[in-house]
PDB file of C-alpha atoms in Angstrom:
ATOM      1  CA  MET A   1      15.591 -51.391  25.260  1.00  0.00           C
ATOM      2  CA  ILE A   2      17.564 -51.057  28.725  1.00  0.00           C
ATOM      3  CA  ARG A   3      14.086 -50.736  30.680  1.00  0.00           C
ATOM      4  CA  LEU A   4      15.317 -50.975  33.946  1.00  0.00           C
ATOM      5  CA  LEU A   5      18.318 -49.430  35.394  1.00  0.00           C
ATOM      6  CA  ASP A   6      18.488 -48.796  39.571  1.00  0.00           C
ATOM      7  CA  ILE A   7      21.163 -48.874  42.762  1.00  0.00           C
ATOM      8  CA  ARG A   8      17.772 -49.550  45.517  1.00  0.00           C
ATOM      9  CA  ASP A   9      18.321 -48.970  49.307  1.00  0.00           C
ATOM     10  CA  THR A  10      14.575 -51.587  49.306  1.00  0.00           C
ATOM     11  CA  PRO A  11      14.411 -55.643  48.584  1.00  0.00           C
ATOM     12  CA  LEU A  12      14.640 -55.983  44.784  1.00  0.00           C
ATOM     13  CA  SER A  13      11.745 -57.904  43.161  1.00  0.00           C
ATOM     14  CA  VAL A  14      12.469 -60.691  40.392  1.00  0.00           C
ATOM     15  CA  GLU A  15       8.781 -60.313  38.886  1.00  0.00           C
ATOM     16  CA  GLU A  16       9.273 -56.401  37.671  1.00  0.00           C
ATOM     17  CA  VAL A  17      12.970 -57.058  37.098  1.00  0.00           C
ATOM     18  CA  LEU A  18      11.430 -59.792  34.758  1.00  0.00           C
ATOM     19  CA  ALA A  19       8.340 -57.840  33.724  1.00  0.00           C
ATOM     20  CA  ALA A  20      10.674 -54.926  32.481  1.00  0.00           C
ATOM     21  CA  VAL A  21      12.420 -57.019  29.813  1.00  0.00           C
ATOM     22  CA  GLY A  22       9.284 -58.561  28.302  1.00  0.00           C
ATOM     23  CA  SER A  23       9.240 -58.372  24.467  1.00  0.00           C
ATOM     24  CA  HIS A  24       7.847 -60.340  21.718  1.00  0.00           C
ATOM     25  CA  ALA A  25      11.029 -59.591  19.336  1.00  0.00           C
ATOM     26  CA  ALA A  26      12.670 -62.219  22.494  1.00  0.00           C
ATOM     27  CA  GLY A  27      13.228 -65.580  21.348  1.00  0.00           C
ATOM     28  CA  GLY A  28      15.440 -65.631  24.558  1.00  0.00           C
ATOM     29  CA  THR A  29      14.990 -63.669  28.328  1.00  0.00           C
ATOM     30  CA  THR A  30      17.652 -64.455  30.955  1.00  0.00           C
ATOM     31  CA  LEU A  31      17.662 -64.017  34.187  1.00  0.00           C
ATOM     32  CA  PHE A  32      20.310 -63.641  37.064  1.00  0.00           C
ATOM     33  CA  VAL A  33      19.623 -63.252  40.884  1.00  0.00           C
ATOM     34  CA  GLY A  34      22.832 -62.640  43.316  1.00  0.00           C
ATOM     35  CA  THR A  35      22.042 -63.576  46.748  1.00  0.00           C
ATOM     36  CA  VAL A  36      24.274 -62.892  49.875  1.00  0.00           C
ATOM     37  CA  ARG A  37      25.400 -66.538  50.718  1.00  0.00           C
ATOM     38  CA  GLU A  38      26.272 -67.773  54.473  1.00  0.00           C
ATOM     39  CA  GLN A  39      29.865 -68.359  53.567  1.00  0.00           C
ATOM     40  CA  ASP A  40      32.510 -66.566  51.536  1.00  0.00           C
ATOM     41  CA  HIS A  41      36.538 -67.977  51.262  1.00  0.00           C
ATOM     42  CA  GLY A  42      35.144 -70.556  53.790  1.00  0.00           C
ATOM     43  CA  LYS A  43      34.164 -68.347  56.202  1.00  0.00           C
ATOM     44  CA  ALA A  44      30.860 -68.225  58.074  1.00  0.00           C
ATOM     45  CA  VAL A  45      29.495 -64.682  57.278  1.00  0.00           C
ATOM     46  CA  THR A  46      27.098 -63.130  59.559  1.00  0.00           C
ATOM     47  CA  LYS A  47      27.117 -59.643  57.875  1.00  0.00           C
ATOM     48  CA  LEU A  48      26.456 -57.689  54.827  1.00  0.00           C
ATOM     49  CA  SER A  49      26.452 -54.360  53.279  1.00  0.00           C
ATOM     50  CA  TYR A  50      26.844 -53.113  49.771  1.00  0.00           C
ATOM     51  CA  SER A  51      28.327 -48.624  49.305  1.00  0.00           C
ATOM     52  CA  ALA A  52      27.624 -47.501  46.057  1.00  0.00           C
ATOM     53  CA  HIS A  53      29.442 -44.402  44.763  1.00  0.00           C
ATOM     54  CA  PRO A  54      27.456 -41.424  43.679  1.00  0.00           C
ATOM     55  CA  SER A  55      28.751 -42.348  40.240  1.00  0.00           C
ATOM     56  CA  ALA A  56      27.394 -46.294  40.451  1.00  0.00           C
ATOM     57  CA  ILE A  57      24.036 -45.203  38.420  1.00  0.00           C
ATOM     58  CA  ASP A  58      25.834 -43.324  35.967  1.00  0.00           C
ATOM     59  CA  GLU A  59      28.437 -46.517  35.500  1.00  0.00           C
ATOM     60  CA  LEU A  60      25.890 -48.687  35.018  1.00  0.00           C
ATOM     61  CA  ARG A  61      24.058 -46.828  32.439  1.00  0.00           C
ATOM     62  CA  ARG A  62      27.375 -47.166  31.153  1.00  0.00           C
ATOM     63  CA  VAL A  63      27.961 -50.407  31.569  1.00  0.00           C
ATOM     64  CA  ALA A  64      24.159 -51.701  29.764  1.00  0.00           C
ATOM     65  CA  GLU A  65      24.556 -49.296  27.157  1.00  0.00           C
ATOM     66  CA  LYS A  66      27.824 -51.172  26.249  1.00  0.00           C
ATOM     67  CA  VAL A  67      26.248 -54.411  26.097  1.00  0.00           C
ATOM     68  CA  ALA A  68      23.248 -52.987  24.334  1.00  0.00           C
ATOM     69  CA  ALA A  69      25.434 -52.168  21.749  1.00  0.00           C
ATOM     70  CA  ASP A  70      27.896 -55.553  21.370  1.00  0.00           C
ATOM     71  CA  PHE A  71      24.498 -57.689  21.563  1.00  0.00           C
ATOM     72  CA  PRO A  72      21.657 -58.274  19.306  1.00  0.00           C
ATOM     73  CA  VAL A  73      19.529 -56.761  22.763  1.00  0.00           C
ATOM     74  CA  THR A  74      15.685 -56.168  22.632  1.00  0.00           C
ATOM     75  CA  ALA A  75      15.476 -55.449  26.512  1.00  0.00           C
ATOM     76  CA  LEU A  76      17.819 -55.393  29.350  1.00  0.00           C
ATOM     77  CA  ALA A  77      17.048 -54.713  33.034  1.00  0.00           C
ATOM     78  CA  ALA A  78      19.606 -54.140  36.506  1.00  0.00           C
ATOM     79  CA  VAL A  79      18.824 -53.668  39.809  1.00  0.00           C
ATOM     80  CA  HIS A  80      21.348 -53.493  42.696  1.00  0.00           C
ATOM     81  CA  ARG A  81      20.680 -53.072  46.167  1.00  0.00           C
ATOM     82  CA  VAL A  82      22.405 -51.024  48.658  1.00  0.00           C
ATOM     83  CA  GLY A  83      22.722 -50.834  52.639  1.00  0.00           C
ATOM     84  CA  ASP A  84      22.382 -53.838  54.648  1.00  0.00           C
ATOM     85  CA  LEU A  85      21.122 -57.325  53.977  1.00  0.00           C
ATOM     86  CA  GLU A  86      20.280 -60.683  55.438  1.00  0.00           C
ATOM     87  CA  LEU A  87      21.621 -64.115  54.758  1.00  0.00           C
ATOM     88  CA  GLY A  88      19.309 -65.202  51.070  1.00  0.00           C
ATOM     89  CA  ASP A  89      18.458 -61.456  50.718  1.00  0.00           C
ATOM     90  CA  ILE A  90      18.877 -60.680  46.651  1.00  0.00           C
ATOM     91  CA  ALA A  91      21.843 -58.897  45.933  1.00  0.00           C
ATOM     92  CA  VAL A  92      21.769 -57.924  42.797  1.00  0.00           C
ATOM     93  CA  ILE A  93      19.250 -58.936  39.389  1.00  0.00           C
ATOM     94  CA  VAL A  94      19.816 -58.463  35.925  1.00  0.00           C
ATOM     95  CA  ALA A  95      17.990 -59.796  32.840  1.00  0.00           C
ATOM     96  CA  VAL A  96      18.574 -59.586  29.394  1.00  0.00           C
ATOM     97  CA  ALA A  97      15.921 -60.491  26.483  1.00  0.00           C
ATOM     98  CA  CYS A  98      17.214 -61.148  22.711  1.00  0.00           C
ATOM     99  CA  PRO A  99      15.950 -63.065  19.545  1.00  0.00           C
ATOM    100  CA  HIS A 100      17.821 -66.048  20.319  1.00  0.00           C
ATOM    101  CA  ARG A 101      18.809 -68.265  23.521  1.00  0.00           C
ATOM    102  CA  GLY A 102      22.715 -68.109  22.648  1.00  0.00           C
ATOM    103  CA  GLU A 103      22.766 -63.951  22.859  1.00  0.00           C
ATOM    104  CA  ALA A 104      20.417 -63.878  25.648  1.00  0.00           C
ATOM    105  CA  PHE A 105      23.007 -65.640  27.898  1.00  0.00           C
ATOM    106  CA  GLU A 106      26.168 -64.521  26.268  1.00  0.00           C
ATOM    107  CA  ALA A 107      24.688 -60.621  27.000  1.00  0.00           C
ATOM    108  CA  SER A 108      23.325 -61.661  30.480  1.00  0.00           C
ATOM    109  CA  ARG A 109      26.652 -63.031  31.507  1.00  0.00           C
ATOM    110  CA  ARG A 110      28.655 -59.415  30.077  1.00  0.00           C
ATOM    111  CA  LEU A 111      26.501 -57.352  32.243  1.00  0.00           C
ATOM    112  CA  ILE A 112      26.732 -58.864  35.096  1.00  0.00           C
ATOM    113  CA  ASP A 113      30.555 -59.414  34.711  1.00  0.00           C
ATOM    114  CA  ASP A 114      31.310 -55.558  33.659  1.00  0.00           C
ATOM    115  CA  LEU A 115      28.283 -54.439  36.419  1.00  0.00           C
ATOM    116  CA  LYS A 116      30.541 -56.651  39.723  1.00  0.00           C
ATOM    117  CA  SER A 117      33.933 -55.347  37.661  1.00  0.00           C
ATOM    118  CA  GLN A 118      33.590 -51.954  36.347  1.00  0.00           C
ATOM    119  CA  VAL A 119      30.272 -50.225  38.394  1.00  0.00           C
ATOM    120  CA  PRO A 120      31.461 -48.705  41.891  1.00  0.00           C
ATOM    121  CA  ILE A 121      29.818 -50.851  44.505  1.00  0.00           C
ATOM    122  CA  TRP A 122      31.570 -52.061  47.688  1.00  0.00           C
ATOM    123  CA  LYS A 123      30.832 -55.040  49.689  1.00  0.00           C
ATOM    124  CA  HIS A 124      31.644 -55.362  53.237  1.00  0.00           C
ATOM    125  CA  GLN A 125      31.200 -58.421  54.807  1.00  0.00           C
ATOM    126  CA  VAL A 126      31.574 -59.191  58.703  1.00  0.00           C
ATOM    127  CA  PHE A 127      32.623 -63.070  59.727  1.00  0.00           C
ATOM    128  CA  ALA A 128      31.244 -65.086  62.371  1.00  0.00           C
ATOM    129  CA  ASP A 129      35.444 -65.285  63.556  1.00  0.00           C
ATOM    130  CA  GLY A 130      34.665 -61.121  63.819  1.00  0.00           C
ATOM    131  CA  SER A 131      37.206 -60.671  61.279  1.00  0.00           C
ATOM    132  CA  THR A 132      35.733 -58.190  57.983  1.00  0.00           C
ATOM    133  CA  GLU A 133      36.272 -57.624  54.682  1.00  0.00           C
ATOM    134  CA  TRP A 134      35.495 -55.255  51.595  1.00  0.00           C
ATOM    135  CA  VAL A 135      34.838 -56.447  48.390  1.00  0.00           C
ATOM    136  CA  GLY A 136      35.326 -53.703  45.777  1.00  0.00           C
ATOM    137  CA  ALA A 137      33.903 -53.354  42.601  1.00  0.00           C
ATOM    138  CA  CYS A 138      36.552 -52.267  39.249  1.00  0.00           C
ATOM    139  CA  GLU A 139      39.057 -55.130  40.562  1.00  0.00           C
TER     140      GLU A 139
END
């Protein structure tokens, strides 16, 4: 049921992730796309970069397996980008297919929340005022 998991330094594809979770057993499919926004904490963002620990893909698999065990998932996919990103670029995509929409929404929410809190991927933001900030997973 886990159809696609990856951490990539190339642009992510919504179409690829959505196709990966296609299932005739699913009555509901949710897709979350996280993009680079132009501000954070009220400060203008000019650059952003993601870095991942070598264990990140293993931790992503652990998170995905837990979601698949806790919900009636028929298909699941998650990809995260690393490297330098521009405003509007896609940083992360998760998709979950389940028999019913409510389950798909809940499983998708858990997948993205657990990915952000447990997978060792760090975001380095550079602001217009010259300040920087590291935001990490495993908070």
